CSV table of C-alpha atoms in Angstrom, one decimal:
chain,number,residue,atom,x,y,z
A,806,MET,CA,-38.8,-71.8,34.9
A,807,MET,CA,-38.8,-75.6,34.1
A,808,GLY,CA,-39.6,-74.9,30.5
A,809,MET,CA,-36.7,-72.5,30.2
A,810,ARG,CA,-34.3,-75.0,31.7
A,811,LEU,CA,-35.5,-77.8,29.4
A,812,ALA,CA,-35.1,-75.5,26.4
A,813,THR,CA,-31.6,-74.5,27.5
A,814,VAL,CA,-30.6,-78.1,27.8
A,815,ALA,CA,-31.9,-78.7,24.3
A,816,ARG,CA,-29.9,-75.6,23.2
A,817,ASN,CA,-33.1,-73.9,22.0
A,818,PHE,CA,-32.1,-70.6,23.4
A,819,GLU,CA,-34.9,-68.6,21.7
A,820,ALA,CA,-37.5,-70.8,23.4
A,821,ALA,CA,-35.6,-70.6,26.7
A,822,THR,CA,-35.7,-66.8,26.5
A,823,MET,CA,-39.4,-66.8,25.7
A,824,ALA,CA,-40.1,-69.1,28.7
A,825,ALA,CA,-38.1,-66.8,31.0
A,826,ARG,CA,-40.0,-63.8,29.7
A,827,ARG,CA,-43.3,-65.6,30.5
A,828,ALA,CA,-42.1,-66.3,34.0
A,829,LEU,CA,-41.1,-62.7,34.5
A,830,ALA,CA,-44.5,-61.5,33.2
A,831,LEU,CA,-46.2,-63.6,35.9
A,832,ALA,CA,-43.8,-62.2,38.7
A,833,PRO,CA,-42.3,-58.9,37.5
A,834,ASP,CA,-40.4,-58.3,40.8
A,835,TRP,CA,-39.1,-61.9,41.3
A,836,PRO,CA,-35.2,-61.7,41.3
A,837,VAL,CA,-34.9,-65.3,40.2
A,838,ALA,CA,-36.9,-64.7,37.0
A,839,LEU,CA,-34.9,-61.5,36.3
A,840,ILE,CA,-31.6,-63.2,36.6
A,841,GLU,CA,-32.6,-66.3,34.7
A,842,LEU,CA,-33.8,-64.1,31.9
A,843,ALA,CA,-30.6,-62.2,31.9
A,844,LEU,CA,-28.6,-65.4,31.7
A,845,SER,CA,-30.7,-66.7,28.8
A,846,LEU,CA,-30.3,-63.5,26.9
A,847,THR,CA,-26.5,-63.8,27.1
A,848,ARG,CA,-26.8,-67.1,25.2
A,849,GLN,CA,-28.4,-65.2,22.4
A,850,GLY,CA,-25.8,-62.4,22.4
A,851,LYS,CA,-28.3,-59.9,23.8
A,852,ASN,CA,-25.9,-58.6,26.4
A,853,GLU,CA,-27.2,-55.1,26.8
A,854,GLU,CA,-30.7,-56.2,27.7
A,855,ALA,CA,-29.3,-59.0,29.8
A,856,MET,CA,-27.4,-56.5,31.9
A,857,GLN,CA,-30.5,-54.4,32.5
A,858,HIS,CA,-32.2,-57.4,34.0
A,859,ALA,CA,-29.1,-58.4,36.0
A,860,ARG,CA,-28.9,-55.0,37.6
A,861,LYS,CA,-32.6,-55.1,38.6
A,862,ALA,CA,-32.1,-58.6,40.1
A,863,VAL,CA,-29.1,-57.5,42.1
A,864,ALA,CA,-30.9,-54.3,43.3
A,865,GLN,CA,-33.8,-56.5,44.6
A,866,ALA,CA,-31.6,-59.2,46.1
A,867,PRO,CA,-28.1,-57.8,46.8
A,868,ARG,CA,-27.1,-60.6,49.1
A,869,ASP,CA,-28.8,-63.5,47.5
A,870,ILE,CA,-26.1,-66.1,46.7
A,871,MET,CA,-27.7,-67.5,43.5
A,872,VAL,CA,-28.6,-64.0,42.1
A,873,ILE,CA,-25.1,-62.7,42.8
A,874,GLN,CA,-23.4,-65.8,41.3
A,875,ARG,CA,-25.5,-65.6,38.1
A,876,ALA,CA,-25.2,-61.8,37.9
A,877,ALA,CA,-21.4,-62.0,38.0
A,878,ALA,CA,-21.4,-64.6,35.2
A,879,VAL,CA,-23.8,-62.5,33.1
A,880,ALA,CA,-21.6,-59.4,33.5
A,881,ASN,CA,-18.4,-61.4,32.7
A,882,ILE,CA,-20.0,-62.8,29.5
A,883,ALA,CA,-21.3,-59.3,28.6
A,884,ALA,CA,-17.8,-57.8,29.3
A,885,ALA,CA,-19.4,-55.4,31.8
A,886,THR,CA,-16.1,-55.7,33.5
A,887,ASP,CA,-16.5,-53.3,36.4
A,888,GLU,CA,-19.9,-54.8,37.5
A,889,ALA,CA,-18.5,-58.3,37.1
A,890,ILE,CA,-15.7,-57.5,39.4
A,891,GLN,CA,-18.0,-55.8,41.9
A,892,TRP,CA,-20.5,-58.7,42.0
A,893,ALA,CA,-17.8,-61.4,42.1
A,894,ARG,CA,-16.2,-59.7,45.1
A,895,THR,CA,-19.6,-59.6,46.8
A,896,GLY,CA,-19.9,-63.3,45.9
A,897,LEU,CA,-16.6,-64.0,47.5
A,898,GLU,CA,-17.7,-62.3,50.7
A,899,LEU,CA,-20.8,-64.6,50.7
A,900,GLN,CA,-19.0,-67.8,49.6
A,901,PRO,CA,-15.2,-67.5,50.2
A,902,GLU,CA,-14.8,-71.1,49.2
A,903,ASP,CA,-16.3,-70.7,45.7
A,904,LEU,CA,-13.4,-70.8,43.2
A,905,GLN,CA,-15.7,-69.6,40.3
A,906,TYR,CA,-15.5,-66.1,41.7
A,907,HIS,CA,-11.7,-66.2,41.6
A,908,LEU,CA,-11.9,-67.2,37.9
A,909,ILE,CA,-14.3,-64.4,37.1
A,910,LEU,CA,-12.1,-61.8,38.9
A,911,GLY,CA,-9.0,-63.1,37.3
A,912,ASP,CA,-10.6,-63.0,33.9
A,913,CYS,CA,-11.9,-59.5,34.3
A,914,LEU,CA,-8.8,-58.0,35.7
A,915,ALA,CA,-6.7,-59.7,33.0
A,916,ARG,CA,-9.0,-58.3,30.4
A,917,LYS,CA,-8.2,-54.8,31.9
A,918,LYS,CA,-4.5,-55.8,31.6
A,919,GLU,CA,-4.2,-55.6,35.4
A,920,TYR,CA,-2.1,-58.7,35.4
A,921,GLU,CA,-0.6,-58.2,38.9
A,922,SER,CA,-4.0,-58.0,40.4
A,923,ALA,CA,-5.4,-60.9,38.3
A,924,ARG,CA,-2.7,-63.4,38.9
A,925,PRO,CA,-3.4,-64.2,42.6
A,926,HIS,CA,-7.0,-65.1,41.7
A,927,PHE,CA,-5.9,-67.7,39.2
A,928,GLU,CA,-3.2,-69.0,41.5
A,929,GLU,CA,-5.9,-69.4,44.3
A,930,VAL,CA,-7.7,-71.8,41.9
A,931,THR,CA,-4.5,-73.7,40.9
A,932,ARG,CA,-3.6,-74.2,44.6
A,933,ALA,CA,-6.9,-76.0,45.1
A,934,GLN,CA,-7.0,-77.5,41.6
A,935,PRO,CA,-3.5,-77.8,40.2
A,936,GLN,CA,-4.8,-79.1,36.8
A,937,ASN,CA,-7.5,-76.5,36.3
A,938,ILE,CA,-6.9,-75.6,32.6
A,939,LEU,CA,-8.7,-72.3,32.7
A,940,ALA,CA,-6.8,-71.1,35.8
A,941,LEU,CA,-3.5,-72.3,34.3
A,942,ARG,CA,-4.2,-70.4,31.1
A,943,GLY,CA,-5.1,-67.3,33.1
A,944,THR,CA,-1.9,-67.6,35.1
A,945,LEU,CA,0.1,-67.9,31.9
A,946,THR,CA,-1.6,-64.8,30.4
A,947,CYS,CA,-0.7,-62.9,33.5
A,948,ALA,CA,2.9,-64.2,33.6
A,949,MET,CA,3.4,-63.2,29.9
A,950,GLY,CA,1.7,-59.8,30.6
A,951,VAL,CA,4.2,-58.9,33.3
A,952,LYS,CA,7.1,-60.4,31.3
A,953,ASP,CA,7.8,-63.1,34.0
A,954,ASN,CA,9.3,-65.3,31.3
A,955,ALA,CA,10.6,-68.0,33.6
A,956,ALA,CA,7.1,-68.5,35.1
A,957,ALA,CA,5.4,-68.3,31.7
A,958,GLU,CA,7.7,-71.1,30.3
A,959,ALA,CA,7.0,-73.3,33.4
A,960,ILE,CA,3.3,-72.9,33.2
A,961,ALA,CA,3.3,-73.4,29.4
A,962,ASP,CA,5.3,-76.6,30.0
A,963,GLN,CA,2.7,-77.7,32.5
A,964,LEU,CA,-0.2,-77.0,30.2
A,965,LEU,CA,1.4,-78.9,27.3
A,966,ALA,CA,2.1,-81.9,29.6
A,967,LEU,CA,-1.6,-81.9,30.5
A,968,GLN,CA,-2.8,-81.4,26.9
A,969,PRO,CA,0.0,-82.6,24.6
A,970,ASP,CA,-2.3,-82.8,21.5
A,971,ASP,CA,-4.1,-79.6,22.1
A,972,ALA,CA,-3.4,-76.9,19.4
A,973,ASN,CA,-3.9,-74.1,21.9
A,974,ALA,CA,-1.5,-75.6,24.4
A,975,GLN,CA,1.1,-76.1,21.6
A,976,TYR,CA,0.6,-72.5,20.4
A,977,PHE,CA,1.0,-70.8,23.8
A,978,HIS,CA,3.9,-73.1,24.6
A,979,ALA,CA,5.7,-71.9,21.5
A,980,VAL,CA,4.9,-68.2,22.3
A,981,ALA,CA,6.0,-68.5,25.9
A,982,HIS,CA,9.3,-70.0,24.8
A,983,GLY,CA,10.0,-67.0,22.5
A,984,GLN,CA,9.0,-68.7,19.2
A,985,THR,CA,6.8,-67.4,16.4
A,986,PRO,CA,4.1,-69.9,15.4
A,987,SER,CA,3.1,-69.7,11.8
A,988,THR,CA,-0.5,-69.2,12.6
A,989,GLN,CA,-3.0,-69.2,15.5
A,990,PRO,CA,-5.2,-72.2,16.3
A,991,ARG,CA,-8.9,-72.1,15.2
A,992,ASP,CA,-10.1,-72.2,18.8
A,993,VAL,CA,-8.1,-69.2,19.9
A,994,VAL,CA,-9.6,-67.0,17.2
A,995,SER,CA,-13.2,-68.4,17.3
A,996,SER,CA,-13.5,-68.1,21.1
A,997,LEU,CA,-12.1,-64.5,21.1
A,998,PHE,CA,-14.7,-63.4,18.5
A,999,ASP,CA,-17.6,-65.4,19.9
A,1000,ASP,CA,-17.1,-63.5,23.2
A,1001,TYR,CA,-16.7,-60.3,21.3
A,1002,ALA,CA,-19.6,-60.6,18.7
A,1003,SER,CA,-22.4,-58.7,20.4
A,1004,ARG,CA,-20.3,-55.6,21.1
A,1005,PHE,CA,-17.9,-55.8,18.2
A,1006,ASP,CA,-19.3,-53.1,15.9
A,1007,MET,CA,-19.6,-50.4,18.6
A,1008,HIS,CA,-16.2,-51.2,20.1
A,1009,LEU,CA,-14.4,-51.4,16.8
A,1010,VAL,CA,-15.9,-48.4,15.0
A,1011,ARG,CA,-16.5,-46.1,18.0
A,1012,GLY,CA,-13.9,-47.2,20.5
A,1013,LEU,CA,-11.0,-48.2,18.2
A,1014,LYS,CA,-12.0,-45.7,15.4
A,1015,TYR,CA,-11.8,-48.4,12.8
A,1016,LYS,CA,-12.5,-47.1,9.3
A,1017,VAL,CA,-11.1,-49.8,7.0
A,1018,PRO,CA,-14.5,-51.3,6.0
A,1019,GLU,CA,-15.7,-47.9,5.0
A,1020,ARG,CA,-12.6,-47.2,2.9
A,1021,THR,CA,-12.8,-50.7,1.4
A,1022,ALA,CA,-16.4,-50.2,0.3
A,1023,GLN,CA,-15.3,-46.9,-1.3
A,1024,ILE,CA,-12.5,-48.7,-3.2
A,1025,LEU,CA,-14.9,-51.4,-4.4
A,1026,ASN,CA,-17.4,-48.9,-5.7
A,1027,GLU,CA,-14.6,-47.1,-7.6
A,1028,LEU,CA,-13.5,-50.4,-9.1
A,1029,HIS,CA,-17.1,-51.4,-10.0
A,1030,PRO,CA,-19.2,-48.3,-10.6
A,1031,ASP,CA,-22.0,-50.4,-11.9
A,1032,ARG,CA,-21.8,-52.5,-8.7
A,1033,ARG,CA,-21.8,-55.7,-10.8
A,1034,PHE,CA,-19.4,-58.0,-9.1
A,1035,ASN,CA,-19.3,-61.0,-6.7
A,1036,LEU,CA,-17.4,-60.7,-3.5
A,1037,LEU,CA,-15.8,-63.1,-1.0
A,1038,ASP,CA,-15.5,-61.4,2.3
A,1039,LEU,CA,-13.0,-63.4,4.3
A,1040,GLY,CA,-13.3,-63.0,8.1
A,1041,CYS,CA,-16.5,-61.0,7.6
A,1042,GLY,CA,-17.1,-60.6,11.3
A,1043,THR,CA,-20.4,-58.9,12.0
A,1044,GLY,CA,-20.7,-57.7,8.4
A,1045,LEU,CA,-19.3,-54.2,8.7
A,1046,LEU,CA,-18.1,-54.2,5.1
A,1047,GLY,CA,-21.5,-55.3,4.0
A,1048,VAL,CA,-23.1,-52.5,5.9
A,1049,TYR,CA,-20.9,-49.8,4.2
A,1050,LEU,CA,-21.2,-51.5,0.8
A,1051,GLY,CA,-24.9,-52.2,0.8
A,1052,PRO,CA,-26.6,-54.6,-1.8
A,1053,ILE,CA,-24.7,-55.1,-5.0
A,1054,ASN,CA,-25.6,-56.5,-8.4
A,1055,GLY,CA,-24.0,-59.8,-7.5
A,1056,PHE,CA,-23.6,-61.9,-4.3
A,1057,ILE,CA,-21.5,-61.3,-1.2
A,1058,ILE,CA,-20.3,-64.5,0.5
A,1059,GLY,CA,-19.2,-64.2,4.1
A,1060,VAL,CA,-16.6,-66.4,5.8
A,1061,ASP,CA,-16.0,-66.4,9.5
A,1062,LEU,CA,-14.8,-68.8,12.2
A,1063,SER,CA,-17.2,-67.4,14.8
A,1064,GLU,CA,-20.8,-68.5,14.6
A,1065,LYS,CA,-21.9,-65.6,16.7
A,1066,MET,CA,-20.2,-63.1,14.4
A,1067,ILE,CA,-22.1,-64.7,11.5
A,1068,GLU,CA,-25.4,-64.4,13.4
A,1069,GLN,CA,-24.7,-60.7,13.8
A,1070,ALA,CA,-23.8,-60.2,10.1
A,1071,ALA,CA,-26.9,-62.1,8.9
A,1072,ARG,CA,-29.1,-59.4,10.5
A,1073,HIS,CA,-27.9,-56.9,7.9
A,1074,ASN,CA,-29.6,-58.9,5.0
A,1075,VAL,CA,-26.7,-58.0,2.6
A,1076,TYR,CA,-24.8,-61.3,2.5
A,1077,ALA,CA,-26.1,-64.1,0.2
A,1078,ARG,CA,-24.8,-66.8,2.4
A,1079,PHE,CA,-22.1,-67.6,5.0
A,1080,HIS,CA,-19.5,-70.3,5.6
A,1081,ASN,CA,-18.5,-71.0,9.2
A,1082,VAL,CA,-15.0,-72.2,8.3
A,1083,ASN,CA,-11.3,-71.2,8.7
A,1084,VAL,CA,-10.1,-68.6,6.2
A,1085,LEU,CA,-7.4,-70.9,5.0
A,1086,ASP,CA,-9.9,-73.7,4.4
A,1087,ALA,CA,-12.2,-71.4,2.5
A,1088,LEU,CA,-9.3,-70.3,0.3
A,1089,ARG,CA,-8.1,-73.8,-0.3
A,1090,ASP,CA,-11.6,-75.3,-1.1
A,1091,THR,CA,-13.0,-72.5,-3.3
A,1092,PRO,CA,-12.9,-73.2,-7.1
A,1093,ALA,CA,-10.6,-71.2,-9.4
A,1094,ASP,CA,-11.8,-68.1,-11.2
A,1095,HIS,CA,-14.8,-67.5,-9.0
A,1096,TYR,CA,-14.9,-63.9,-7.7
A,1097,GLU,CA,-14.3,-60.4,-9.0
A,1098,ALA,CA,-13.2,-59.3,-5.6
A,1099,ILE,CA,-11.9,-60.8,-2.3
A,1100,THR,CA,-11.6,-58.8,0.9
A,1101,CYS,CA,-9.8,-59.8,4.1
A,1102,LEU,CA,-9.9,-57.0,6.6
A,1103,ASP,CA,-8.2,-57.2,10.0
A,1104,VAL,CA,-8.0,-61.0,9.7
A,1105,LEU,CA,-4.4,-61.7,8.6
A,1106,VAL,CA,-3.3,-60.5,12.0
A,1107,TYR,CA,-4.6,-63.8,13.3
A,1108,VAL,CA,-3.6,-65.9,10.3
A,1109,GLY,CA,0.1,-65.1,10.3
A,1110,ASP,CA,1.9,-66.9,7.5
A,1111,LEU,CA,0.6,-65.5,4.2
A,1112,THR,CA,2.2,-68.1,1.9
A,1113,PRO,CA,-1.0,-70.2,1.7
A,1114,VAL,CA,-3.2,-67.1,1.5
A,1115,ILE,CA,-2.0,-64.9,-1.4
A,1116,PRO,CA,-1.5,-67.6,-4.1
A,1117,ASN,CA,-5.0,-69.1,-3.3
A,1118,ALA,CA,-6.6,-65.7,-3.4
A,1119,HIS,CA,-5.0,-65.1,-6.9
A,1120,ARG,CA,-6.2,-68.6,-8.0
A,1121,ILE,CA,-9.9,-68.0,-7.1
A,1122,LEU,CA,-10.1,-64.5,-8.5
A,1123,LYS,CA,-11.4,-64.0,-12.0
A,1124,ALA,CA,-9.0,-62.3,-14.4
A,1125,GLY,CA,-9.0,-58.6,-13.7
A,1126,GLY,CA,-10.1,-59.2,-10.1
A,1127,HIS,CA,-8.8,-57.6,-6.9
A,1128,PHE,CA,-7.6,-58.9,-3.6
A,1129,ILE,CA,-8.0,-56.2,-0.9
A,1130,PHE,CA,-6.6,-56.9,2.5
A,1131,THR,CA,-5.0,-55.2,5.6
A,1132,CYS,CA,-2.1,-56.0,7.8
A,1133,GLU,CA,-0.6,-54.5,10.9
A,1134,ALA,CA,2.8,-53.0,10.0
A,1135,ALA,CA,6.1,-54.5,11.0
A,1136,ALA,CA,9.1,-52.1,10.5
A,1137,GLU,CA,11.4,-52.8,7.6
A,1138,ASP,CA,14.2,-53.7,10.0
A,1139,GLU,CA,12.0,-56.4,11.7
A,1140,PRO,CA,11.5,-60.0,10.5
A,1141,ASP,CA,8.9,-60.5,7.7
A,1142,LEU,CA,6.5,-61.9,10.3
A,1143,VAL,CA,6.3,-60.7,13.9
A,1144,LEU,CA,4.0,-61.9,16.7
A,1145,ARG,CA,3.2,-58.9,18.9
A,1146,LYS,CA,2.5,-59.1,22.6
A,1147,SER,CA,-1.1,-58.6,21.7
A,1148,GLN,CA,-1.0,-62.1,20.1
A,1149,ARG,CA,-1.6,-60.5,16.7
A,1150,TYR,CA,0.8,-60.8,13.8
A,1151,ALA,CA,2.5,-57.9,12.0
A,1152,HIS,CA,3.7,-58.1,8.5
A,1153,LYS,CA,6.4,-56.2,6.6
A,1154,ALA,CA,5.0,-54.3,3.7
A,1155,SER,CA,7.9,-55.1,1.3
A,1156,HIS,CA,7.6,-58.8,2.0
A,1157,VAL,CA,3.8,-58.7,1.4
A,1158,GLU,CA,4.2,-56.9,-1.9
A,1159,ARG,CA,6.9,-59.5,-2.9
A,1160,LEU,CA,4.5,-62.4,-2.1
A,1161,CYS,CA,1.7,-60.7,-4.2
A,1162,ARG,CA,4.0,-60.3,-7.2
A,1163,GLU,CA,5.3,-63.8,-6.9
A,1164,ALA,CA,1.8,-65.1,-6.8
A,1165,GLY,CA,1.0,-63.4,-10.1
A,1166,PHE,CA,-0.6,-60.1,-9.2
A,1167,ASP,CA,0.6,-57.5,-11.7
A,1168,ASP,CA,-0.3,-54.3,-9.9
A,1169,VAL,CA,0.1,-54.0,-6.1
A,1170,LYS,CA,-1.0,-50.8,-4.5
A,1171,ILE,CA,-0.2,-50.3,-0.8
A,1172,GLU,CA,-1.9,-47.6,1.3
A,1173,HIS,CA,0.0,-47.0,4.5
A,1174,LEU,CA,-2.3,-46.2,7.3
A,1175,PRO,CA,-0.8,-44.3,10.3
A,1176,ALA,CA,-3.8,-45.5,12.3
A,1177,LEU,CA,-5.2,-48.9,11.2
A,1178,ARG,CA,-7.2,-48.5,14.5
A,1179,MET,CA,-6.5,-47.4,18.0
A,1180,GLU,CA,-4.6,-49.6,20.5
A,1181,ASN,CA,-4.5,-48.6,24.1
A,1182,ASP,CA,-5.4,-45.0,23.0
A,1183,GLU,CA,-2.5,-45.0,20.6
A,1184,PRO,CA,-2.7,-45.2,16.8
A,1185,LEU,CA,-1.7,-48.7,15.5
A,1186,PRO,CA,0.1,-48.4,12.1
A,1187,GLY,CA,-0.9,-50.7,9.3
A,1188,PHE,CA,-1.4,-50.9,5.6
A,1189,LEU,CA,-4.1,-51.7,3.1
A,1190,VAL,CA,-3.2,-53.7,-0.1
A,1191,ILE,CA,-5.1,-53.6,-3.4
A,1192,ALA,CA,-3.6,-56.4,-5.6
A,1193,HIS,CA,-4.8,-56.8,-9.2
A,1194,LYS,CA,-4.9,-60.1,-11.1
A,1195,PRO,CA,-4.0,-59.5,-14.7
A,1196,ALA,CA,-6.9,-59.4,-17.2
A,1197,ALA,CA,-7.1,-62.4,-19.5
């Protein structure tokens, strides 16, 4: 086990997992080896296998403090929410003074949108540690979730006082006070999708019935029947568009803030290379007249303000190229940009079309989608834009 711990400290997670597997091979029924392997696997995003080992460890040592503590952490990372709650509650019985269990319970219950149940766990931590940032953020999430606006404002004020230069604190302070920030901080987006990466494809396609990448691949094939084009896939995620599109007679460049998403996308062997940068930075820094196509699917809901996006997309497209992107739909009687309670932005289709034409796109097609994807078992309306840059 020492080899595994040394490799983990060195952030060589593959070597750490190999060392944990060797330890388990020597002692197949040892709960410690099982749970350490499970924890190591989560660091590589192999959450399904990690949970298999965690369950075995708990079955063999159901009241072992170390096993339960690590199992709850593994389940929380893997978003196995019900088991994380179960094991964290067992942990609290064994160690009532351990605040980590309250953080796990609060996180899991908030993830299930059970804000009233989650809030006391975060508050238990803040009573003991008034400046615990994770607990304060959790309490803020719960207060906003139950529309306790006065409490949300007070907690947001406290967080900003503790971290006045922190972009996340500034963002949530603005949201709690009823403002609409122009965009989301990098850390908010990257941490969301780092946590989401290993289960992203299954959840998005099967759970949320997300068909936009498939439709976009169809559009690209119709526009380029010879499949000769170069594509910039902004916010490529786990590479779903690449999966549906397959290899082309050109190169596909993926851009994403989440390293773990990029790791998943690389496994498809379709993308030529990746850039782990902000979408806005990628657009700003890419040379002009570079791509025949740019895609940006389910990304602008986190970007917000499109004024730096659309003109730069026009600039870096070659003449005759297309910018294909999606937005969640705001109603025509709403503002041009709306920050929903989901912390995602919705855009008004007429405003987006106007921005495209002002940037120089001559043909702007909008496909209205009654169900961009499912949200809380309800269809979430959106639209897909196909904007054409005039031929030279």
